[in-house]
Amino acid sequence: MTFSSKKTRAVALRNYFSPFGNKLVQSGYIGAEEMQQALVETRKSGRSLVEILQKLTGRPLPPDLQRQYKKNQLFELKILYGVESLDPELSDVDGLEIARLIDSLIPIDLCRRYRLIPLRRIEGEPASILIAMVDPDNLEATDDINRILRPRELGLQRLVITGEDYERLLEKFHWAQPELEREKARLEKEKELEKLSDLTDIVASIEVVSSANDEVADDLGEGDANQAPVINLVNKILAKALQEGTSDIHIEPQEEFLKIRFRKDGVLHQAFDPLPKRITPAVTARFKIMADLDIAERRLPQDGKIRRIYQGRKVDFRVNTLPSRYGEKVCLRILDNSSTQLGLDKLITDQKTLQIVRDLASRPFGLLLVTGPTGSGKSTTLYSVLAERNHPGVNISTAEDPIEYSLPGITQVQVIREKGMDFASILRAFMRQDPDVILVGETRDKETAKTAIEAALTGHLVLTTLHTNDAAGAIARLDEMGVETFMISGSLLGVLAQRLMRRVCTECRVAYHPTQEELARFGLSAANEQEVTFYKANTLTIEEIQQARREGNLCVKCNGSGYKGRIGVYEVMQNSERLQQLINQGATTDRIRPLHNLIKSQYIGYNKTNSNSKKP
């Protein structure tokens, strides 16, 4: 064959190849004739193209070509089966979660028979199980899966994966098996998380252990932290906190005793009677061991995290220790991932406010601020916004300090200031990651504020929080940080200010007739009193609670506090031409507040009063 005819044949073959095949030939990795041979061999044997290419050439496929091949392969599978594809290398796949689902729900024999892997449970109405399948169109497989899921009121969501990735995920399952067995053994040992025993007996057991171990010691030492009674006591504290819907746990050493308090519905309550002071070191050490902290370090604050399975769901406890006069105080913030799975419609019940927030959150670019004090639910609101925007066509990145909840499908970055990774530097890195939506956990300084606004002005939706008293105050806060007014007015979409109000307990509430002064304070009149029924909390003193408990008539819903649960009150401000003018003029907060596009919290509070859910 002449050189000319060889060249003509090579050109013809290149026209025959796919774009990826042409790229392989053009890169010099393989010749056109060998490429055709590899394609024929693939069709005959059913083996992967990459495997055959590497055998023919005797060398591995370069990493960039491997990635391109994988991308093309997944795209073809997505088109073929009409479902989203999964690349485990680019996704946060938890081997332990796979092991849990195989152990409790989808048997391993079924997984092997149909070449599928359960990935995770997706909360919703109804909840569903996300399953990666080599053949999502296998009706026999979907029928067998649905026979398992339907009695549990679970739906099925499918992803397509390659055969090679199925084997990798199966390997993740096998690697996670020992960890799953350890977790099951620990849960069996720590059943106290769901079955409470008598606190007096636990403390007495600790005293007995202490006496047996060290008759001369005045206090239990850190070495006693792994004794069963100490473990039982700590588990009881965690269990009670979870059962009562607590947000924070305070372990507070006092001069003569150990005090334990829970924050429920925003208010601290004493959770147990004072405990003996001598158990303090062992209890503190137990919490530090569980949080992977240094039990020998008692002079400096430490931060850690405890993870537990409670009633079938993962719950994290963010732990902080603080040296104090009478010993280390331990504070635990409960991070229950189920709270982030609320939709915006569950959080914001006022339809007008909900519509505005959804409209602002759906914009392709701009700055959306959420303001309010610590513990007012800002993170929950932002996570709910992200959940509504989170789908395969959107790239979402978050900078958080710390990362409180895991969000599947989203890139979450932890702030590490000692390594130079602050909010501003992470934001700058995000700008090179092609993001659509960016969340900044908190805007605290000028550099972060300016970087966030620059991102909002260059085609990204930026969500962040500020600490201000109301929506209008957010403008002044940015101005105080040194951000130019034209940048604020040009980037701002709106501000959502929020508070959490305690709900009056519906079981023990008492009817109430507010005074004229109280009505006026909430912008109401005597006419409004005729339209609705007002209630107040039946709050008992400590002595009254103890007496009610002895008599058996203590309210089981609120335990005498008079309140159960909280509800959000929101104030939303949209940007407008008039607001932009005022911002550019450097208007004060008092001039901004009266704008017609500011939906006031008092108005929404009245609506909640009409729903009999707010105390006057």
mmCIF file of C-alpha atoms in Angstrom, residues 240-588:
data_model
loop_
_atom_site.group_PDB
_atom_site.id
_atom_site.type_symbol
_atom_site.label_atom_id
_atom_site.label_comp_id
_atom_site.label_asym_id
_atom_site.label_seq_id
_atom_site.Cartn_x
_atom_site.Cartn_y
_atom_site.Cartn_z
ATOM 1 C CA LYS A 240 -32.498 12.830 77.486
ATOM 2 C CA ALA A 241 -31.299 15.832 75.500
ATOM 3 C CA LEU A 242 -32.304 14.197 72.219
ATOM 4 C CA GLN A 243 -35.658 13.029 73.519
ATOM 5 C CA GLU A 244 -36.532 16.499 74.801
ATOM 6 C CA GLY A 245 -35.569 18.348 71.618
ATOM 7 C CA THR A 246 -32.630 20.142 73.225
ATOM 8 C CA SER A 247 -30.356 22.384 71.144
ATOM 9 C CA ASP A 248 -27.435 22.692 73.615
ATOM 10 C CA ILE A 249 -26.109 20.750 76.619
ATOM 11 C CA HIS A 250 -24.129 22.534 79.355
ATOM 12 C CA ILE A 251 -21.953 20.491 81.750
ATOM 13 C CA GLU A 252 -20.954 23.075 84.386
ATOM 14 C CA PRO A 253 -18.667 22.319 87.363
ATOM 15 C CA GLN A 254 -19.613 24.340 90.451
ATOM 16 C CA GLU A 255 -17.855 24.694 93.800
ATOM 17 C CA GLU A 256 -19.926 22.007 95.540
ATOM 18 C CA PHE A 257 -21.637 20.067 92.722
ATOM 19 C CA LEU A 258 -21.886 19.394 88.973
ATOM 20 C CA LYS A 259 -24.684 21.270 87.206
ATOM 21 C CA ILE A 260 -26.237 20.035 83.957
ATOM 22 C CA ARG A 261 -28.507 22.299 81.943
ATOM 23 C CA PHE A 262 -30.294 21.960 78.589
ATOM 24 C CA ARG A 263 -31.258 24.771 76.243
ATOM 25 C CA LYS A 264 -34.746 24.081 74.939
ATOM 26 C CA ASP A 265 -36.686 26.484 72.739
ATOM 27 C CA GLY A 266 -33.973 29.082 73.330
ATOM 28 C CA VAL A 267 -34.095 28.982 77.154
ATOM 29 C CA LEU A 268 -31.734 27.188 79.573
ATOM 30 C CA HIS A 269 -33.338 24.755 82.037
ATOM 31 C CA GLN A 270 -31.841 22.589 84.763
ATOM 32 C CA ALA A 271 -31.907 19.059 83.341
ATOM 33 C CA PHE A 272 -31.034 17.054 86.474
ATOM 34 C CA ASP A 273 -30.741 17.596 90.177
ATOM 35 C CA PRO A 274 -27.188 18.693 91.158
ATOM 36 C CA LEU A 275 -24.737 15.788 90.846
ATOM 37 C CA PRO A 276 -21.853 15.013 93.244
ATOM 38 C CA LYS A 277 -18.797 17.135 92.528
ATOM 39 C CA ARG A 278 -16.453 14.140 92.744
ATOM 40 C CA ILE A 279 -17.754 12.634 89.469
ATOM 41 C CA THR A 280 -16.881 15.781 87.466
ATOM 42 C CA PRO A 281 -13.393 14.727 86.197
ATOM 43 C CA ALA A 282 -14.643 11.340 84.987
ATOM 44 C CA VAL A 283 -17.707 12.805 83.236
ATOM 45 C CA THR A 284 -15.639 15.544 81.583
ATOM 46 C CA ALA A 285 -13.018 13.024 80.473
ATOM 47 C CA ARG A 286 -15.720 10.758 79.032
ATOM 48 C CA PHE A 287 -17.058 13.556 76.830
ATOM 49 C CA LYS A 288 -13.496 14.390 75.721
ATOM 50 C CA ILE A 289 -12.773 10.761 74.833
ATOM 51 C CA MET A 290 -15.978 10.538 72.783
ATOM 52 C CA ALA A 291 -15.063 13.772 70.961
ATOM 53 C CA ASP A 292 -11.463 12.646 70.264
ATOM 54 C CA LEU A 293 -9.983 15.406 72.418
ATOM 55 C CA ASP A 294 -6.803 15.369 74.486
ATOM 56 C CA ILE A 295 -7.922 14.438 78.006
ATOM 57 C CA ALA A 296 -4.555 15.548 79.411
ATOM 58 C CA GLU A 297 -5.025 19.115 78.134
ATOM 59 C CA ARG A 298 -7.015 21.006 80.784
ATOM 60 C CA ARG A 299 -5.604 24.529 80.430
ATOM 61 C CA LEU A 300 -6.759 25.376 76.894
ATOM 62 C CA PRO A 301 -10.164 25.253 75.151
ATOM 63 C CA GLN A 302 -10.669 22.357 72.731
ATOM 64 C CA ASP A 303 -13.169 21.630 69.963
ATOM 65 C CA GLY A 304 -14.368 18.255 68.726
ATOM 66 C CA LYS A 305 -17.347 16.298 67.492
ATOM 67 C CA ILE A 306 -19.301 13.255 68.654
ATOM 68 C CA ARG A 307 -21.417 11.260 66.189
ATOM 69 C CA ARG A 308 -24.169 8.888 67.275
ATOM 70 C CA ILE A 309 -27.026 6.982 65.657
ATOM 71 C CA TYR A 310 -30.305 7.854 67.361
ATOM 72 C CA GLN A 311 -33.629 6.324 66.304
ATOM 73 C CA GLY A 312 -32.174 5.399 62.927
ATOM 74 C CA ARG A 313 -30.669 8.801 62.094
ATOM 75 C CA LYS A 314 -27.198 10.299 62.427
ATOM 76 C CA VAL A 315 -26.863 13.003 65.069
ATOM 77 C CA ASP A 316 -23.704 15.033 65.637
ATOM 78 C CA PHE A 317 -22.727 16.810 68.847
ATOM 79 C CA ARG A 318 -20.314 19.727 68.417
ATOM 80 C CA VAL A 319 -18.206 19.736 71.591
ATOM 81 C CA ASN A 320 -16.294 22.616 73.176
ATOM 82 C CA THR A 321 -14.375 22.474 76.445
ATOM 83 C CA LEU A 322 -13.470 25.588 78.432
ATOM 84 C CA PRO A 323 -11.214 25.729 81.527
ATOM 85 C CA SER A 324 -13.070 27.403 84.407
ATOM 86 C CA ARG A 325 -12.520 28.043 88.106
ATOM 87 C CA TYR A 326 -13.944 24.705 89.287
ATOM 88 C CA GLY A 327 -12.970 22.511 86.332
ATOM 89 C CA GLU A 328 -13.568 22.222 82.620
ATOM 90 C CA LYS A 329 -16.990 23.259 81.387
ATOM 91 C CA VAL A 330 -18.270 21.186 78.463
ATOM 92 C CA CYS A 331 -20.808 22.604 76.019
ATOM 93 C CA LEU A 332 -22.385 20.446 73.319
ATOM 94 C CA ARG A 333 -24.388 21.807 70.371
ATOM 95 C CA ILE A 334 -26.747 19.180 68.928
ATOM 96 C CA LEU A 335 -26.638 19.051 65.129
ATOM 97 C CA ASP A 336 -29.580 16.948 63.985
ATOM 98 C CA ASN A 337 -29.433 16.620 60.204
ATOM 99 C CA SER A 338 -33.196 15.995 60.017
ATOM 100 C CA SER A 339 -33.785 19.663 60.889
ATOM 101 C CA THR A 340 -32.094 20.729 57.633
ATOM 102 C CA GLN A 341 -34.436 18.576 55.584
ATOM 103 C CA LEU A 342 -37.351 20.895 56.202
ATOM 104 C CA GLY A 343 -38.601 22.668 53.116
ATOM 105 C CA LEU A 344 -38.852 26.448 53.068
ATOM 106 C CA ASP A 345 -42.622 26.052 53.144
ATOM 107 C CA LYS A 346 -42.325 24.302 56.528
ATOM 108 C CA LEU A 347 -40.112 27.064 57.947
ATOM 109 C CA ILE A 348 -41.867 30.126 56.495
ATOM 110 C CA THR A 349 -45.611 29.762 56.911
ATOM 111 C CA ASP A 350 -46.512 33.271 55.744
ATOM 112 C CA GLN A 351 -47.223 32.774 52.038
ATOM 113 C CA LYS A 352 -46.261 36.280 50.927
ATOM 114 C CA THR A 353 -42.884 36.083 52.654
ATOM 115 C CA LEU A 354 -42.318 32.551 51.332
ATOM 116 C CA GLN A 355 -43.030 33.647 47.760
ATOM 117 C CA ILE A 356 -40.593 36.563 48.002
ATOM 118 C CA VAL A 357 -37.806 34.452 49.547
ATOM 119 C CA ARG A 358 -38.213 31.737 46.906
ATOM 120 C CA ASP A 359 -38.117 34.360 44.174
ATOM 121 C CA LEU A 360 -34.923 35.893 45.576
ATOM 122 C CA ALA A 361 -33.284 32.480 46.065
ATOM 123 C CA SER A 362 -34.049 31.449 42.474
ATOM 124 C CA ARG A 363 -32.198 34.416 40.930
ATOM 125 C CA PRO A 364 -29.059 33.529 38.923
ATOM 126 C CA PHE A 365 -26.876 36.152 40.623
ATOM 127 C CA GLY A 366 -26.883 38.687 43.433
ATOM 128 C CA LEU A 367 -26.516 38.838 47.214
ATOM 129 C CA LEU A 368 -29.132 37.421 49.607
ATOM 130 C CA LEU A 369 -28.530 38.201 53.288
ATOM 131 C CA VAL A 370 -30.041 36.350 56.252
ATOM 132 C CA THR A 371 -29.763 38.206 59.562
ATOM 133 C CA GLY A 372 -30.593 37.487 63.176
ATOM 134 C CA PRO A 373 -28.982 36.683 66.522
ATOM 135 C CA THR A 374 -27.109 33.472 67.309
ATOM 136 C CA GLY A 375 -29.507 30.539 67.531
ATOM 137 C CA SER A 376 -32.259 32.186 65.479
ATOM 138 C CA GLY A 377 -32.245 29.478 62.801
ATOM 139 C CA LYS A 378 -30.221 31.250 60.105
ATOM 140 C CA SER A 379 -28.284 28.097 59.178
ATOM 141 C CA THR A 380 -31.464 26.036 58.885
ATOM 142 C CA THR A 381 -32.988 28.652 56.577
ATOM 143 C CA LEU A 382 -29.881 28.774 54.388
ATOM 144 C CA TYR A 383 -29.625 24.984 54.185
ATOM 145 C CA SER A 384 -33.299 24.839 53.171
ATOM 146 C CA VAL A 385 -32.609 27.383 50.407
ATOM 147 C CA LEU A 386 -29.661 25.280 49.214
ATOM 148 C CA ALA A 387 -31.833 22.145 49.249
ATOM 149 C CA GLU A 388 -34.276 23.838 46.863
ATOM 150 C CA ARG A 389 -31.447 24.880 44.521
ATOM 151 C CA ASN A 390 -29.581 21.567 44.766
ATOM 152 C CA HIS A 391 -29.975 19.586 41.546
ATOM 153 C CA PRO A 392 -27.521 18.151 38.990
ATOM 154 C CA GLY A 393 -27.536 21.302 36.849
ATOM 155 C CA VAL A 394 -26.320 23.588 39.651
ATOM 156 C CA ASN A 395 -22.809 23.784 41.149
ATOM 157 C CA ILE A 396 -23.061 24.789 44.826
ATOM 158 C CA SER A 397 -20.092 25.546 47.091
ATOM 159 C CA THR A 398 -20.149 26.504 50.777
ATOM 160 C CA ALA A 399 -17.540 27.990 53.130
ATOM 161 C CA GLU A 400 -18.452 27.155 56.738
ATOM 162 C CA ASP A 401 -16.978 27.496 60.219
ATOM 163 C CA PRO A 402 -17.626 24.800 61.208
ATOM 164 C CA ILE A 403 -19.427 22.519 58.738
ATOM 165 C CA GLU A 404 -22.522 21.691 60.759
ATOM 166 C CA TYR A 405 -24.444 19.398 58.412
ATOM 167 C CA SER A 406 -23.469 17.199 55.483
ATOM 168 C CA LEU A 407 -25.256 18.159 52.263
ATOM 169 C CA PRO A 408 -25.075 15.488 49.505
ATOM 170 C CA GLY A 409 -24.082 16.804 46.088
ATOM 171 C CA ILE A 410 -22.633 20.063 47.448
ATOM 172 C CA THR A 411 -18.968 21.070 47.860
ATOM 173 C CA GLN A 412 -18.503 22.065 51.512
ATOM 174 C CA VAL A 413 -15.246 23.650 52.698
ATOM 175 C CA GLN A 414 -14.171 24.057 56.330
ATOM 176 C CA VAL A 415 -12.550 27.330 57.391
ATOM 177 C CA ILE A 416 -9.049 26.687 58.846
ATOM 178 C CA ARG A 417 -7.630 30.085 59.783
ATOM 179 C CA GLU A 418 -4.307 28.802 61.097
ATOM 180 C CA LYS A 419 -3.590 27.489 57.583
ATOM 181 C CA GLY A 420 -4.702 30.679 55.851
ATOM 182 C CA MET A 421 -8.088 29.314 54.803
ATOM 183 C CA ASP A 422 -10.448 32.037 55.965
ATOM 184 C CA PHE A 423 -13.796 32.953 54.396
ATOM 185 C CA ALA A 424 -12.270 35.471 51.982
ATOM 186 C CA SER A 425 -9.528 33.149 50.679
ATOM 187 C CA ILE A 426 -11.989 30.276 50.217
ATOM 188 C CA LEU A 427 -14.323 32.627 48.349
ATOM 189 C CA ARG A 428 -11.517 33.610 45.995
ATOM 190 C CA ALA A 429 -10.786 29.935 45.352
ATOM 191 C CA PHE A 430 -14.484 29.303 44.660
ATOM 192 C CA MET A 431 -14.352 31.863 41.853
ATOM 193 C CA ARG A 432 -12.042 29.501 39.954
ATOM 194 C CA GLN A 433 -14.356 26.522 40.521
ATOM 195 C CA ASP A 434 -17.202 27.620 38.194
ATOM 196 C CA PRO A 435 -19.863 27.928 40.952
ATOM 197 C CA ASP A 436 -23.504 28.857 40.434
ATOM 198 C CA VAL A 437 -24.429 29.282 44.106
ATOM 199 C CA ILE A 438 -22.046 30.204 46.948
ATOM 200 C CA LEU A 439 -22.831 30.114 50.665
ATOM 201 C CA VAL A 440 -20.604 32.012 53.095
ATOM 202 C CA GLY A 441 -21.308 30.882 56.648
ATOM 203 C CA GLU A 442 -20.858 34.344 58.140
ATOM 204 C CA THR A 443 -19.665 37.726 56.867
ATOM 205 C CA ARG A 444 -17.582 39.217 59.680
ATOM 206 C CA ASP A 445 -15.121 41.610 58.048
ATOM 207 C CA LYS A 446 -14.589 43.982 55.151
ATOM 208 C CA GLU A 447 -12.500 41.568 53.081
ATOM 209 C CA THR A 448 -15.113 38.800 53.220
ATOM 210 C CA ALA A 449 -17.951 41.254 52.535
ATOM 211 C CA LYS A 450 -16.212 42.805 49.513
ATOM 212 C CA THR A 451 -15.230 39.420 48.073
ATOM 213 C CA ALA A 452 -18.796 38.111 48.495
ATOM 214 C CA ILE A 453 -20.259 41.189 46.806
ATOM 215 C CA GLU A 454 -17.746 40.967 43.948
ATOM 216 C CA ALA A 455 -18.846 37.352 43.424
ATOM 217 C CA ALA A 456 -22.500 38.461 43.413
ATOM 218 C CA LEU A 457 -21.714 41.150 40.831
ATOM 219 C CA THR A 458 -19.958 38.702 38.511
ATOM 220 C CA GLY A 459 -22.779 36.245 37.905
ATOM 221 C CA HIS A 460 -23.089 34.164 41.085
ATOM 222 C CA LEU A 461 -25.848 33.831 43.674
ATOM 223 C CA VAL A 462 -24.236 34.470 47.068
ATOM 224 C CA LEU A 463 -25.957 33.596 50.351
ATOM 225 C CA THR A 464 -24.524 34.763 53.666
ATOM 226 C CA THR A 465 -25.434 35.849 57.198
ATOM 227 C CA LEU A 466 -24.994 39.002 59.269
ATOM 228 C CA HIS A 467 -25.690 39.809 62.913
ATOM 229 C CA THR A 468 -28.187 42.700 62.849
ATOM 230 C CA ASN A 469 -31.404 43.451 64.701
ATOM 231 C CA ASP A 470 -33.578 43.756 61.602
ATOM 232 C CA ALA A 471 -33.508 43.655 57.805
ATOM 233 C CA ALA A 472 -32.884 47.382 57.346
ATOM 234 C CA GLY A 473 -29.909 47.233 59.720
ATOM 235 C CA ALA A 474 -28.022 44.956 57.309
ATOM 236 C CA ILE A 475 -27.328 47.918 55.007
ATOM 237 C CA ALA A 476 -25.744 49.907 57.839
ATOM 238 C CA ARG A 477 -23.700 46.873 58.913
ATOM 239 C CA LEU A 478 -22.148 46.487 55.446
ATOM 240 C CA ASP A 479 -21.491 50.235 55.366
ATOM 241 C CA GLU A 480 -19.738 50.020 58.761
ATOM 242 C CA MET A 481 -17.506 47.270 57.353
ATOM 243 C CA GLY A 482 -16.282 49.729 54.739
ATOM 244 C CA VAL A 483 -18.097 48.346 51.688
ATOM 245 C CA GLU A 484 -18.798 51.041 49.089
ATOM 246 C CA THR A 485 -22.478 51.976 48.827
ATOM 247 C CA PHE A 486 -22.584 51.501 45.045
ATOM 248 C CA MET A 487 -21.431 47.878 45.497
ATOM 249 C CA ILE A 488 -24.140 47.250 48.107
ATOM 250 C CA SER A 489 -26.940 48.758 46.011
ATOM 251 C CA GLY A 490 -25.778 47.017 42.839
ATOM 252 C CA SER A 491 -25.449 43.516 44.282
ATOM 253 C CA LEU A 492 -28.166 43.262 46.936
ATOM 254 C CA LEU A 493 -31.228 41.149 46.109
ATOM 255 C CA GLY A 494 -32.802 41.320 49.537
ATOM 256 C CA VAL A 495 -32.466 40.781 53.276
ATOM 257 C CA LEU A 496 -34.309 38.219 55.380
ATOM 258 C CA ALA A 497 -34.279 38.951 59.129
ATOM 259 C CA GLN A 498 -35.573 36.260 61.454
ATOM 260 C CA ARG A 499 -36.320 35.414 65.060
ATOM 261 C CA LEU A 500 -37.600 32.273 66.743
ATOM 262 C CA MET A 501 -40.639 32.610 69.022
ATOM 263 C CA ARG A 502 -41.517 29.995 71.591
ATOM 264 C CA ARG A 503 -44.844 28.269 71.004
ATOM 265 C CA VAL A 504 -47.277 28.181 73.888
ATOM 266 C CA CYS A 505 -47.881 24.535 74.831
ATOM 267 C CA THR A 506 -51.207 23.480 73.325
ATOM 268 C CA GLU A 507 -51.841 20.919 76.086
ATOM 269 C CA CYS A 508 -51.716 23.171 79.165
ATOM 270 C CA ARG A 509 -52.182 26.726 77.809
ATOM 271 C CA VAL A 510 -54.715 29.000 79.476
ATOM 272 C CA ALA A 511 -57.027 31.558 77.881
ATOM 273 C CA TYR A 512 -55.910 35.144 78.269
ATOM 274 C CA HIS A 513 -57.318 38.641 77.762
ATOM 275 C CA PRO A 514 -54.504 41.081 76.900
ATOM 276 C CA THR A 515 -54.521 44.645 78.151
ATOM 277 C CA GLN A 516 -54.853 47.606 75.788
ATOM 278 C CA GLU A 517 -51.150 48.341 76.257
ATOM 279 C CA GLU A 518 -50.213 44.798 75.230
ATOM 280 C CA LEU A 519 -52.454 44.970 72.166
ATOM 281 C CA ALA A 520 -50.945 48.300 71.129
ATOM 282 C CA ARG A 521 -47.436 46.903 71.570
ATOM 283 C CA PHE A 522 -48.144 44.411 68.809
ATOM 284 C CA GLY A 523 -50.018 46.846 66.602
ATOM 285 C CA LEU A 524 -53.406 45.347 67.474
ATOM 286 C CA SER A 525 -56.658 46.896 68.641
ATOM 287 C CA ALA A 526 -59.653 45.900 70.734
ATOM 288 C CA ALA A 527 -61.378 44.836 67.515
ATOM 289 C CA ASN A 528 -58.670 42.241 66.932
ATOM 290 C CA GLU A 529 -59.372 40.768 70.369
ATOM 291 C CA GLN A 530 -62.860 39.892 69.205
ATOM 292 C CA GLU A 531 -61.507 38.076 66.136
ATOM 293 C CA VAL A 532 -59.136 35.636 67.824
ATOM 294 C CA THR A 533 -58.581 33.765 71.074
ATOM 295 C CA PHE A 534 -55.437 34.686 73.002
ATOM 296 C CA TYR A 535 -53.546 32.215 75.189
ATOM 297 C CA LYS A 536 -50.675 32.482 77.627
ATOM 298 C CA ALA A 537 -48.200 29.914 78.863
ATOM 299 C CA ASN A 538 -48.960 27.975 82.023
ATOM 300 C CA THR A 539 -45.391 28.248 83.328
ATOM 301 C CA LEU A 540 -44.694 26.550 86.670
ATOM 302 C CA THR A 541 -42.005 27.294 89.237
ATOM 303 C CA ILE A 542 -39.512 24.582 90.210
ATOM 304 C CA GLU A 543 -41.511 23.858 93.377
ATOM 305 C CA GLU A 544 -44.771 23.657 91.398
ATOM 306 C CA ILE A 545 -43.159 21.314 88.868
ATOM 307 C CA GLN A 546 -41.956 18.995 91.646
ATOM 308 C CA GLN A 547 -45.390 18.996 93.265
ATOM 309 C CA ALA A 548 -47.160 18.374 89.934
ATOM 310 C CA ARG A 549 -44.784 15.491 89.248
ATOM 311 C CA ARG A 550 -45.539 13.938 92.651
ATOM 312 C CA GLU A 551 -49.269 14.302 92.054
ATOM 313 C CA GLY A 552 -49.011 12.871 88.542
ATOM 314 C CA ASN A 553 -50.527 15.879 86.761
ATOM 315 C CA LEU A 554 -47.415 17.463 85.234
ATOM 316 C CA CYS A 555 -47.876 18.307 81.552
ATOM 317 C CA VAL A 556 -46.044 15.538 79.678
ATOM 318 C CA LYS A 557 -45.622 17.715 76.594
ATOM 319 C CA CYS A 558 -43.765 20.702 78.078
ATOM 320 C CA ASN A 559 -42.804 19.433 81.590
ATOM 321 C CA GLY A 560 -44.205 22.576 83.192
ATOM 322 C CA SER A 561 -42.270 25.121 81.119
ATOM 323 C CA GLY A 562 -45.470 26.272 79.399
ATOM 324 C CA TYR A 563 -43.816 26.201 75.970
ATOM 325 C CA LYS A 564 -43.182 23.497 73.392
ATOM 326 C CA GLY A 565 -41.349 24.151 70.142
ATOM 327 C CA ARG A 566 -40.563 27.365 68.316
ATOM 328 C CA ILE A 567 -41.758 29.093 65.182
ATOM 329 C CA GLY A 568 -39.948 31.535 62.940
ATOM 330 C CA VAL A 569 -40.950 35.160 62.491
ATOM 331 C CA TYR A 570 -39.479 36.752 59.378
ATOM 332 C CA GLU A 571 -38.979 40.257 58.045
ATOM 333 C CA VAL A 572 -38.022 40.496 54.383
ATOM 334 C CA MET A 573 -36.722 43.486 52.446
ATOM 335 C CA GLN A 574 -36.388 43.423 48.655
ATOM 336 C CA ASN A 575 -34.114 45.697 46.723
ATOM 337 C CA SER A 576 -35.784 48.338 44.540
ATOM 338 C CA GLU A 577 -34.910 51.529 42.683
ATOM 339 C CA ARG A 578 -35.962 53.606 45.698
ATOM 340 C CA LEU A 579 -33.874 51.484 48.075
ATOM 341 C CA GLN A 580 -30.876 51.730 45.752
ATOM 342 C CA GLN A 581 -31.205 55.525 45.782
ATOM 343 C CA LEU A 582 -31.305 55.600 49.583
ATOM 344 C CA ILE A 583 -28.289 53.287 49.861
ATOM 345 C CA ASN A 584 -26.273 55.412 47.433
ATOM 346 C CA GLN A 585 -27.245 58.523 49.412
ATOM 347 C CA GLY A 586 -25.961 56.902 52.617
ATOM 348 C CA ALA A 587 -29.443 56.931 54.186
ATOM 349 C CA THR A 588 -29.805 55.910 57.823
#
